[in-house]
Coordinates of C-alpha atoms and ligand atoms in Angstrom, one line a residue:
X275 CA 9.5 23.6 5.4
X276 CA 8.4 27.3 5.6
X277 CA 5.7 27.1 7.9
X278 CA 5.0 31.5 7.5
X279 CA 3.7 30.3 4.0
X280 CA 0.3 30.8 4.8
X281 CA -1.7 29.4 2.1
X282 CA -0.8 26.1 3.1
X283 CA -1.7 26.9 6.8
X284 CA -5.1 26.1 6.0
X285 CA -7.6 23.2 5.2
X286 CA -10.1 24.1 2.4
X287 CA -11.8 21.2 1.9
X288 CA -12.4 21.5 6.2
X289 CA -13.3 25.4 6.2
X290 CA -15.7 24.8 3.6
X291 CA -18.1 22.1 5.4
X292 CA -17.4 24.5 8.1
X293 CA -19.0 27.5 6.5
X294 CA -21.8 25.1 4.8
X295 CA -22.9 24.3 8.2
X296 CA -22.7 27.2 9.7
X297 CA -25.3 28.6 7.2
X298 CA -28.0 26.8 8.7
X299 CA -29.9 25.6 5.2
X300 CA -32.5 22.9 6.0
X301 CA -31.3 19.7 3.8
X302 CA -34.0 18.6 1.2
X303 CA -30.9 16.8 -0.2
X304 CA -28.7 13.8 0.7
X305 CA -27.5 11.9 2.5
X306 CA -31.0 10.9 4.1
X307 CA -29.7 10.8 7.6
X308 CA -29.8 14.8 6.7
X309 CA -27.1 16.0 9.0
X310 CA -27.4 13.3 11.5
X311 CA -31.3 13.8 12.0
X312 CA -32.5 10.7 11.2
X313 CA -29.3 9.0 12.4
X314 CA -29.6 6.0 14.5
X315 CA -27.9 6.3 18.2
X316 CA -24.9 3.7 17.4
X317 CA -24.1 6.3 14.1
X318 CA -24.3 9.3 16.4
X319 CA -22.0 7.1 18.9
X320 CA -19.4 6.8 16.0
X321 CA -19.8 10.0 14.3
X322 CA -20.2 13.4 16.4
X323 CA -23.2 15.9 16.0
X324 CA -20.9 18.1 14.0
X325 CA -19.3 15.4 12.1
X326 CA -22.9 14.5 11.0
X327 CA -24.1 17.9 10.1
X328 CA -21.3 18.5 7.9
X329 CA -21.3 14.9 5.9
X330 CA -22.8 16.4 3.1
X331 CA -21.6 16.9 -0.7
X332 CA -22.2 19.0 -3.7
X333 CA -23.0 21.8 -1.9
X334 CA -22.0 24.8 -3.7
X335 CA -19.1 25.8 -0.9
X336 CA -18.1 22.4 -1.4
X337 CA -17.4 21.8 -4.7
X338 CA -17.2 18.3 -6.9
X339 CA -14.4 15.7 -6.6
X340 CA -14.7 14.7 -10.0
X341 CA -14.5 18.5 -11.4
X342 CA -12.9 20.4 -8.6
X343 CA -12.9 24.5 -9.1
X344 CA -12.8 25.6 -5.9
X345 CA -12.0 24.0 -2.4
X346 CA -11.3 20.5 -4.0
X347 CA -8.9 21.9 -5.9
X348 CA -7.3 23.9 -3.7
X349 CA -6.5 21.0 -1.4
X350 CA -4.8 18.9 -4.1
X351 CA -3.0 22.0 -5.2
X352 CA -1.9 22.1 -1.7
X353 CA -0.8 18.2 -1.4
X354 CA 1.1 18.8 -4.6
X355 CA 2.9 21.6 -3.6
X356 CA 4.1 19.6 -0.1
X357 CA 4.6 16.1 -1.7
X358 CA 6.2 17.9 -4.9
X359 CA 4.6 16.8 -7.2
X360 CA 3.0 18.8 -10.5
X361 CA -0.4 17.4 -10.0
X362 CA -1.9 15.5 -6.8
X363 CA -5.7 13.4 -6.7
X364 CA -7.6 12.7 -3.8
X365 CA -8.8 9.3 -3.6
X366 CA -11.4 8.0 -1.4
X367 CA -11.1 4.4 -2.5
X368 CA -7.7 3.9 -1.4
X369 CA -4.5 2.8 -2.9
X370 CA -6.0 0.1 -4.5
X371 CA -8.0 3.0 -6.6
X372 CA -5.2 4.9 -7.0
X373 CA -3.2 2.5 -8.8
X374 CA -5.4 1.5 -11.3
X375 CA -6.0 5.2 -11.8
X376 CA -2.1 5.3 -12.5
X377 CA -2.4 2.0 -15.2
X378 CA -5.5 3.1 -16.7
X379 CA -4.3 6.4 -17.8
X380 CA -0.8 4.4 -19.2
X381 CA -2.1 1.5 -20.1
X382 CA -3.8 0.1 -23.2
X383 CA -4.9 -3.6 -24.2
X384 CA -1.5 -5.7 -25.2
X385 CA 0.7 -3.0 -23.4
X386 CA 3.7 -4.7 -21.9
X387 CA 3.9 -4.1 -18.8
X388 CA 6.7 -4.8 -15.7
X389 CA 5.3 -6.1 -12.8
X390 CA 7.7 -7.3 -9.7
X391 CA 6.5 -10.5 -8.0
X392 CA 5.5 -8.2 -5.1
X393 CA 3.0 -6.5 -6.8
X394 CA -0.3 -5.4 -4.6
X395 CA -3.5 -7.3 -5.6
X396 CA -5.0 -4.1 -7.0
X397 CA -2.3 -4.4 -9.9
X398 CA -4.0 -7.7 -10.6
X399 CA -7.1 -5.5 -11.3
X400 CA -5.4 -2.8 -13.1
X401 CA -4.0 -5.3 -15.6
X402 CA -7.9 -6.9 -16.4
X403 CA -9.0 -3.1 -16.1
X404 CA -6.3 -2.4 -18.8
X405 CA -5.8 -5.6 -20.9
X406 CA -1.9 -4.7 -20.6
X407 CA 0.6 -8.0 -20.2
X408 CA 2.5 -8.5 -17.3
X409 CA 6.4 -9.0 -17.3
X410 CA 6.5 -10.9 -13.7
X411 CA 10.0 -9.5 -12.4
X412 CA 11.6 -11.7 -9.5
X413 CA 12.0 -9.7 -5.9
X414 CA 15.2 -10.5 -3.8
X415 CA 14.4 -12.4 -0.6
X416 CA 16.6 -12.6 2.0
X417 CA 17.0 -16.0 3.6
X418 CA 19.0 -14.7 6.8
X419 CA 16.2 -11.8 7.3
X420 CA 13.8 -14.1 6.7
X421 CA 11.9 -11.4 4.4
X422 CA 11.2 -10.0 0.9
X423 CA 13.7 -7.6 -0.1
X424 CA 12.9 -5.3 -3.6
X425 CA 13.6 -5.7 -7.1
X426 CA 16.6 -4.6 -7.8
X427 CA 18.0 -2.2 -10.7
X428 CA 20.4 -4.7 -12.1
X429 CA 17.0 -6.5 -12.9
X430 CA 15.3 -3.9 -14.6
X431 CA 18.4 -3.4 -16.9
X432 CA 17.9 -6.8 -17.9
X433 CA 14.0 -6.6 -17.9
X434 CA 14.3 -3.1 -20.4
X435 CA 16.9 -5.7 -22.5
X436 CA 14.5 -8.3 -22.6
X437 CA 11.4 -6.5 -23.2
X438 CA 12.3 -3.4 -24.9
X439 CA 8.8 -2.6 -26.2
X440 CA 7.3 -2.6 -22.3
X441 CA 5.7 0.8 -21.3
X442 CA 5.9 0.5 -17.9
X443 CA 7.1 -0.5 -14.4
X444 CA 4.7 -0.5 -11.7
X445 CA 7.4 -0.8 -8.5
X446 CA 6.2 -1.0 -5.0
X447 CA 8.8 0.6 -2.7
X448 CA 8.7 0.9 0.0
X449 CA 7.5 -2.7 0.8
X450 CA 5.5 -3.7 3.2
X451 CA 9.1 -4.1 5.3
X452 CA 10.2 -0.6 4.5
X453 CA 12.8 -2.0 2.0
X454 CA 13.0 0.4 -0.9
X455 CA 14.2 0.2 -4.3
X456 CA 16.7 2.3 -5.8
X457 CA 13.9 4.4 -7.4
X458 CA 16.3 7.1 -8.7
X459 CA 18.3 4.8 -10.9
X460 CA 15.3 3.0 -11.4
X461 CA 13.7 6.1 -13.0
X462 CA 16.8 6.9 -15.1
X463 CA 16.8 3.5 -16.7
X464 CA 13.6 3.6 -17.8
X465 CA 13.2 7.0 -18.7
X466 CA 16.6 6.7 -21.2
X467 CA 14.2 3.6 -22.9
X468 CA 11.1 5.8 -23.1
X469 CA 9.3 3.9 -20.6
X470 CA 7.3 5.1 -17.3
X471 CA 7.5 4.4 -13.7
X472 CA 4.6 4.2 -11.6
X473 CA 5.4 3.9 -8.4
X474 CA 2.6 2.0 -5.7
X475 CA 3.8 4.2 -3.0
X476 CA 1.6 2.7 -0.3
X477 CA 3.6 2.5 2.4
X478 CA 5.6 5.8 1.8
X479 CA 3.5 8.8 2.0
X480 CA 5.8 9.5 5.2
X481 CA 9.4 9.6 3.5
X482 CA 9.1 12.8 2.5
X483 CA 9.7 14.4 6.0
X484 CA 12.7 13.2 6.9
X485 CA 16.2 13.0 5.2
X486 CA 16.7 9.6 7.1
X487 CA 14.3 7.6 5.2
X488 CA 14.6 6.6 1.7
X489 CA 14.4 9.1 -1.4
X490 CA 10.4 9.5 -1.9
X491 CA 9.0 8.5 -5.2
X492 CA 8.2 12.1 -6.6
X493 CA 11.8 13.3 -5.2
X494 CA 13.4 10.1 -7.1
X495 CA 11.5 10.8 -10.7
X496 CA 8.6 8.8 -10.5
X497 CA 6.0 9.7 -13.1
X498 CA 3.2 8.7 -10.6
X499 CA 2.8 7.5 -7.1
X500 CA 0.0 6.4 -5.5
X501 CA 0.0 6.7 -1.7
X502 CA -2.2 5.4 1.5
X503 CA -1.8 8.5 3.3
X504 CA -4.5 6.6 5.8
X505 CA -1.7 4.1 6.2
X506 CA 1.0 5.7 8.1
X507 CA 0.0 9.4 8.1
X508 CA -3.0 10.8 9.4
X509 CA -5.9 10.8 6.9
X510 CA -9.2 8.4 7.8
X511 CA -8.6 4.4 6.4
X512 CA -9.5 3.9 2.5
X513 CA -8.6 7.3 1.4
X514 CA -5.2 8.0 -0.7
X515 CA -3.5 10.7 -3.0
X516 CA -2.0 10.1 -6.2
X517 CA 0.8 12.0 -7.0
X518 CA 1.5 12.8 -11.0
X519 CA 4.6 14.8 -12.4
X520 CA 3.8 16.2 -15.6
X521 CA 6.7 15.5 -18.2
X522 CA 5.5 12.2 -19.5
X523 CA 2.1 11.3 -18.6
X524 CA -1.0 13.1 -20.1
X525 CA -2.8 14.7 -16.9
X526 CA -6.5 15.0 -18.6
X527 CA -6.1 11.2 -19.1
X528 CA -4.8 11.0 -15.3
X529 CA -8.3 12.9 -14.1
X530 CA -10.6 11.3 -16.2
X531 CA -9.3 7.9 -15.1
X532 CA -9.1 8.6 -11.4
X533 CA -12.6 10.4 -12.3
X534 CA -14.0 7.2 -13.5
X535 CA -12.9 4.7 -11.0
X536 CA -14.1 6.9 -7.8
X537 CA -17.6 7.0 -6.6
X538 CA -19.8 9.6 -7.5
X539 CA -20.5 10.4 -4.1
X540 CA -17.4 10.7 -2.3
X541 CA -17.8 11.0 1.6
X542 CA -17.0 14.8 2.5
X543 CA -15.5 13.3 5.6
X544 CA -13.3 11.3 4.2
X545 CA -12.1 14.3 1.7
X546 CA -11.6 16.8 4.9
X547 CA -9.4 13.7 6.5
X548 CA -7.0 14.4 3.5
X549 CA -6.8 17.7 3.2
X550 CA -6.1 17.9 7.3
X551 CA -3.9 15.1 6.9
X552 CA -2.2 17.3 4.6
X553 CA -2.2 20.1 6.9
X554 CA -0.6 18.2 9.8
X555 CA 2.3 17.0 7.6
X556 CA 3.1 20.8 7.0
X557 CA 2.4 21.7 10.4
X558 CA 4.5 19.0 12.1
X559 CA 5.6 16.3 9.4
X560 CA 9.6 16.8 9.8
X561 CA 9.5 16.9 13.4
X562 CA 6.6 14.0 13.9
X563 CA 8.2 11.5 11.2
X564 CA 11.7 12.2 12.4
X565 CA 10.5 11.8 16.1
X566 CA 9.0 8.7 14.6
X567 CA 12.7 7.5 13.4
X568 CA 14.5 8.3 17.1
X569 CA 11.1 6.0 18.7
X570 CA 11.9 2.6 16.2
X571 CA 15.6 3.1 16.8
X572 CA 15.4 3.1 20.5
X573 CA 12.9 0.2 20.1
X574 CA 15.0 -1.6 17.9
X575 CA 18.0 -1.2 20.4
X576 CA 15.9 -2.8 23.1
X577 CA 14.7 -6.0 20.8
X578 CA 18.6 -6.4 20.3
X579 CA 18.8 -7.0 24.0
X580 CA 15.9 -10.1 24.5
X581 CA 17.3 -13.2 23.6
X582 CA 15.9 -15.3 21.1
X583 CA 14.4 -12.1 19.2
X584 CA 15.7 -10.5 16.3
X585 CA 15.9 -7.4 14.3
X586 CA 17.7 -5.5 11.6
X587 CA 18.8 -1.7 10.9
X588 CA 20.4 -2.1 7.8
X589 CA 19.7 -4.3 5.1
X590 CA 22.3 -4.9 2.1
X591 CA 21.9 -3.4 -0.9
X592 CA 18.9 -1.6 -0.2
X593 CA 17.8 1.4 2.2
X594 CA 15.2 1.0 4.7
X595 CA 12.2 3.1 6.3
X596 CA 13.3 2.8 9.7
X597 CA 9.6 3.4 10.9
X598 CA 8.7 -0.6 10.2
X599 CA 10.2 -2.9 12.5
X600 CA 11.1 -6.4 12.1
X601 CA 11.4 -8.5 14.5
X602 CA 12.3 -12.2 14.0
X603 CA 11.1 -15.0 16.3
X604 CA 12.0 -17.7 15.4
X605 CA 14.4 -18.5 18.4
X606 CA 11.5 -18.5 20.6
X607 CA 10.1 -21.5 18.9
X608 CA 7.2 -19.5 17.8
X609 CA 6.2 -18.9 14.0
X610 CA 5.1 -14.9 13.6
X611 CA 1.7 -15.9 13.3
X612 CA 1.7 -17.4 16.6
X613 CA 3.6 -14.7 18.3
X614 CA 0.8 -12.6 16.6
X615 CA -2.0 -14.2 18.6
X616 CA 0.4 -14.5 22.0
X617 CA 0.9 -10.4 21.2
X618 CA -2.7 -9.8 21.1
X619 CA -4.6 -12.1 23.7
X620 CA -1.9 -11.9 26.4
X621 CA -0.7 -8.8 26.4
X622 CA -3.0 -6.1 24.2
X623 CA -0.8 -5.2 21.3
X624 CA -1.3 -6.0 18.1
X625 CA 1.0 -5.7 15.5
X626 CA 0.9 -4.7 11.3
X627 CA 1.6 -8.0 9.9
X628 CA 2.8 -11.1 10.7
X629 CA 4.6 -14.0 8.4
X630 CA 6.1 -17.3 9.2
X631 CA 9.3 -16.0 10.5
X632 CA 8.7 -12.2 11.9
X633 CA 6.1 -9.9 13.4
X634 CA 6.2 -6.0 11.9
X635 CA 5.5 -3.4 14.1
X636 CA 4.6 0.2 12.7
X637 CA 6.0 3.1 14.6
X638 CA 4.0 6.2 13.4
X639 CA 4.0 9.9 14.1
X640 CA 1.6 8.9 16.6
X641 CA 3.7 7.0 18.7
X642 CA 5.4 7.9 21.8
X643 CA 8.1 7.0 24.1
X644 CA 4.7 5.0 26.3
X645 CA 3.4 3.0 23.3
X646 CA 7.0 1.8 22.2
X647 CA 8.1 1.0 26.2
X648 CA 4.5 -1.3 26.5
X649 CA 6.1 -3.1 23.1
X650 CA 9.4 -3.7 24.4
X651 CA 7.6 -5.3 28.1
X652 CA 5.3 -7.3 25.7
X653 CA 8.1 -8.9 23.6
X654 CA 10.0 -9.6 27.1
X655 CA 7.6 -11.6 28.7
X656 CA 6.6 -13.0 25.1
X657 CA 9.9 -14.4 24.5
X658 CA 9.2 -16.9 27.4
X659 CA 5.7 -18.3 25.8
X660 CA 5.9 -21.9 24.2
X661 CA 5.9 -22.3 21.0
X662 CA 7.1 -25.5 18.1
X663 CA 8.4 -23.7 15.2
X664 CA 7.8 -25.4 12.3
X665 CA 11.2 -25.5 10.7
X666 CA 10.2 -26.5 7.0
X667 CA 9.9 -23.2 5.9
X668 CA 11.8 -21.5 3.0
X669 CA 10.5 -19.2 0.5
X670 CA 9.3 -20.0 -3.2
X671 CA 12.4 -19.0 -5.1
X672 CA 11.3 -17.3 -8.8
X673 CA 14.0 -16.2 -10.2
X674 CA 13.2 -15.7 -13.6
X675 CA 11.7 -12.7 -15.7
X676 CA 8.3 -14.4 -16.9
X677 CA 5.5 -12.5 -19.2
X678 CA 2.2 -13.7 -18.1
X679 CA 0.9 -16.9 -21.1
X680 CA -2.7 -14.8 -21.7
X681 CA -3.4 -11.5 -20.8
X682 CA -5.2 -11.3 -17.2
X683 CA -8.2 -9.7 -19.0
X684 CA -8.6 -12.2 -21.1
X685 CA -8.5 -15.1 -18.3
X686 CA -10.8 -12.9 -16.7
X687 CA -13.9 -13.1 -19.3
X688 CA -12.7 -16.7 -20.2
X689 CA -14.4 -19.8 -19.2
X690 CA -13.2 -21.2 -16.2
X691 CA -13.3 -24.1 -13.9
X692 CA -13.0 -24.7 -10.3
X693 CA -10.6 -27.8 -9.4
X694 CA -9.0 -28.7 -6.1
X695 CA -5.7 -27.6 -5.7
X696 CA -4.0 -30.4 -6.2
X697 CA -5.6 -31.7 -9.8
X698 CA -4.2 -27.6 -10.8
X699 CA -0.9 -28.4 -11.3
X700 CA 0.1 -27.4 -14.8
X701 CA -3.5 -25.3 -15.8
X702 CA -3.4 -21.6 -16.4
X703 CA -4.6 -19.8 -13.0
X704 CA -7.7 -17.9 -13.7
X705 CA -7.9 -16.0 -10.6
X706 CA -5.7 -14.1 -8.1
X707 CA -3.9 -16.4 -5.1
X708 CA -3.6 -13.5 -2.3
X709 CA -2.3 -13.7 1.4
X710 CA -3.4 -11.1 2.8
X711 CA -1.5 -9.1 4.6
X712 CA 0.6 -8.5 2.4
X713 CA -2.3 -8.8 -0.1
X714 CA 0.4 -9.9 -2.7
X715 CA -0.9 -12.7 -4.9
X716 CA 1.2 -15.5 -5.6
X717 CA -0.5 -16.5 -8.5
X718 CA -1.7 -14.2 -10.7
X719 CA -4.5 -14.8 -13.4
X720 CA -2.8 -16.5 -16.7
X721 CA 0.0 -17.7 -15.1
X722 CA 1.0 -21.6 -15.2
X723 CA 0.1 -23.2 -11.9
X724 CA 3.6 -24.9 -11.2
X725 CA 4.0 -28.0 -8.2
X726 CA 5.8 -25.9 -6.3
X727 CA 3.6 -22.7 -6.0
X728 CA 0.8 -25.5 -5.3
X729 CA 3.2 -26.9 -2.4
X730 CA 3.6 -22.5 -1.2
X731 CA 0.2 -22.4 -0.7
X732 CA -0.2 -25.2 1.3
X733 CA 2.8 -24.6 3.1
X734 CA 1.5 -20.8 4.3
X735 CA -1.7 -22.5 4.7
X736 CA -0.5 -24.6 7.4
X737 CA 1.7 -21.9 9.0
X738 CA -1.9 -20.1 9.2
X739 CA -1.7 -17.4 6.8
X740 CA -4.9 -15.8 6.2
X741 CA -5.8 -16.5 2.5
X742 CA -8.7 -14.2 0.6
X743 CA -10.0 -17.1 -1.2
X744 CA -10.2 -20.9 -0.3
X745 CA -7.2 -22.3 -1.4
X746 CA -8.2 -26.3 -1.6
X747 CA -9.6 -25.0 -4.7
X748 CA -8.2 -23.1 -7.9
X749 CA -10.0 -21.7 -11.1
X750 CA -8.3 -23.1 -13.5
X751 CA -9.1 -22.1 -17.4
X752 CA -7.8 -24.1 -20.6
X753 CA -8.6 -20.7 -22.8
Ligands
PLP138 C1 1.9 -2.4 -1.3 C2 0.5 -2.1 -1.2 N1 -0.1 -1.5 -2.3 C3 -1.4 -1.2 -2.3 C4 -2.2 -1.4 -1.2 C5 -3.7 -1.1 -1.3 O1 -3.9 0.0 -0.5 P1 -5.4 0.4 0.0 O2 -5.7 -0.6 1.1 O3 -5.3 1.8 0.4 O4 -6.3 0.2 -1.1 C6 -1.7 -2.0 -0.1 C7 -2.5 -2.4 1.1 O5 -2.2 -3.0 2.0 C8 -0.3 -2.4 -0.1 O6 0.3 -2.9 1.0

């Protein structure tokens, strides 16, 4: 990266609130804590006096999110230009946002549209935002990694067979696990059947900056991808980017959808937190992520030492983001969600995620050789903690390419019914079945509820997944 380019040295969105506070205007305007005046002493003891004097909007140095001219649209032009993309949108409602930003200005009502079984919840709401029909596509798990792997481009050739009318794919890659899809062919295959790829690029905002990661969605021929730059770069938590290349998708329908979904009153905060995010990715984003890389190989070298843990550097078939780490402990006795709770309690550290077989640590540019040597002395002395592994557990196998009975929008303003999970076997689901994290649902509204995704839920239930809804109960709809 040429870092003597120096109109991407800077932060717009920043400089402005900078030189809008500096003026000194007395605010007869929002917000009504007017610059932290009014603020009550716990805001002031989360927000600093300058941090408060500059959460303003509109101002005329600052410019309008939903109709940037000036510093606004500077700053996307910017995160463009460094995530290569034609077009970029800042997005202060996260991912979530940002992918129904990418459906709503693809998508129409009875649009077919190709969702993998590891689709994000916000898809869910995309699809009753939309009235498109999901294609549920089935994800590879691995049973000796003991996690989800990705969909796979031998499936998509058969999905595009199937389903040649679709108009979309809406692929997560990386996963939560940092197991990507081949996104290149991906993109070839459906662009040679005139379809889009929208890529829910949530956990890959990072890839770009170093060659050791997988290909990053823009780089690969994505036609969108939405990204939580909050996740594992630097921006503050809900806000995102959406990244748009130009040759098949209609920009103006692109704005005007992100335009719609977002607040009207975006926090200027959170705005600055992107554009600076951006601006330390171009600073020090190659070295930082690839520093990154080196940390979560040495700490993957380590785990391989402690009996009864495991991890994994390669997995088949498919690349990996070295920067999440799996580790596997089951031959502690432990289920991950216990190991989660020994992690936290006994010895301060709290990992990303945890499932019934594996914790999943997150190695950021933040990280440094002291954080990643406190992991390695917690998971020694964890290995020793008591644990009964519960040894019933296999994953819910769905191996079959499935469109969706009703469209989700249509379940969605149907009548429903609440019923207790075990009278819903054979109704049509009329809500979303999420554990969360991942957040993936595992039933999806207009799907029919089968014994053995009733027997799932119970299962993850009693492992102690966290579930968003309570699962002794379904809504069930006969529409
Ligand atoms: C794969 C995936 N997509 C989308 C999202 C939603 O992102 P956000 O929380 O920024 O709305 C998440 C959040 O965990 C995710 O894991």
């Amino acid at each position: 990266m040429n870092k003597n380019n120096s109109s991407l040295s800077k932060a717009p969105i920043a400089d402005s609130m900078k030189k809008y506070s500096a003026d000194g205007a007395i605010a007869f305007h929002t917000p009504g804590h007017k610059q932290g005046l009014g603020a009550h002493e716990l805001l002031k003891e989360l927000v600093t006096a300058e941090g408060l004097r500059r959460e303003v909007s509109l101002m005329e140095e600052l410019d309008d999110l939903h109709s940037p001219q000036t510093c606004i649209k500077d700053a996307q032009e910017l995160a463009a230009k460094l995530w290569h993309a034609d077009e970029s949108f800042f997005i202060v409602n996260g991912t979530t946002c940002a992918i129904q930003a990418m459906m709503l200005s693809t998508l129409k009502p009875n649009d077919f549209v190709f969702v993998p079984r590891n689709s994000h919840r916000a898809v869910t709401a995309g699809l009753i935002l939309t009235g498109a029909i999901p294609i549920f596509l089935p994800v590879e798990f691995s049973s000796e990694l003991k996690i989800p792997l990705n969909v796979t481009a031998d499936i998509i050739r058969r999905a595009i067979k199937k389903f040649p009318q679709a108009r979309a794919l809406i692929l997560t890659s990386p996963n939560y696990y940092g197991v990507a899809a081949d996104v290149k062919k991906i993109s070839e295959l459906l662009h040679a059947a005139g379809m889009l790829l929208l890529v829910d690029e949530a956990h890959g905002a990072h890839l770009q900056f170093c060659e050791q990661l997988p290909t990053s969605a823009m780089d690969a021929g994505a036609d969108m991808a939405a990204q939580s730059t909050h996740k594992l770069l630097g921006s503050m938590t809900q806000t995102s980017m959406l990244m748009v290349r130009k040759n098949f998708v209609d920009v103006e329908r692109v704005r005007r959808a992100a335009s719609l979904l977002q607040t009207t009153s975006p926090n200027q905060l959170l705005l600055a937190s992107l554009d600076i995010a951006r601006l330390q990715m171009f600073e020090c984003g190659t070295e930082k992520i690839s520093a990154a890389v080196e940390l979560s190989k040495i700490l993957r070298e380590e785990i391989k030492k402690i009996p009864s843990l495991k991890t994994f550097d390669t997995v088949k078939n498919f690349e990996l983001d070295f920067t999440k780490v799996t580790v596997n402990v089951e031959g502690t006795g432990l289920t991950g969600f216990d190991a989660e709770k020994i992690l936290r309690h006994e010895f301060k550290i709290q990992c990303e995620l945890s499932d019934a077989a594996n914790l999943l640590f997150i190695i950021s540019y933040a990280d440094n050789e002291s954080t990643v040597s406190k992991l390695i002395e917690a998971l020694n002395l964890m290995r020793n903690a008591e644990g009964v592994m519960r040894k019933d557990f296999k994953n819910l196998a769905r191996n079959e390419i499935s469109v969706a009975l009703k469209s989700p929008r249509e379940i969605f303003f149907s009548e429903s019914e609440v019923v207790p999970i075990e009278k819903s076997v054979g109704r049509i689901c009329a809500e979303e079945v999420t554990f969360y994290p991942p957040g993936i649902p595992i039933l999806n509204l207009g799907e029919k509820i089968s014994a053995e995704v009733v027997d799932e839920i119970r299962k993850l239930k009693n492992f102690g997944a966290r579930s968003l809804t309570d699962t002794n109960f379904l809504k069930v709809t006969n529409a």
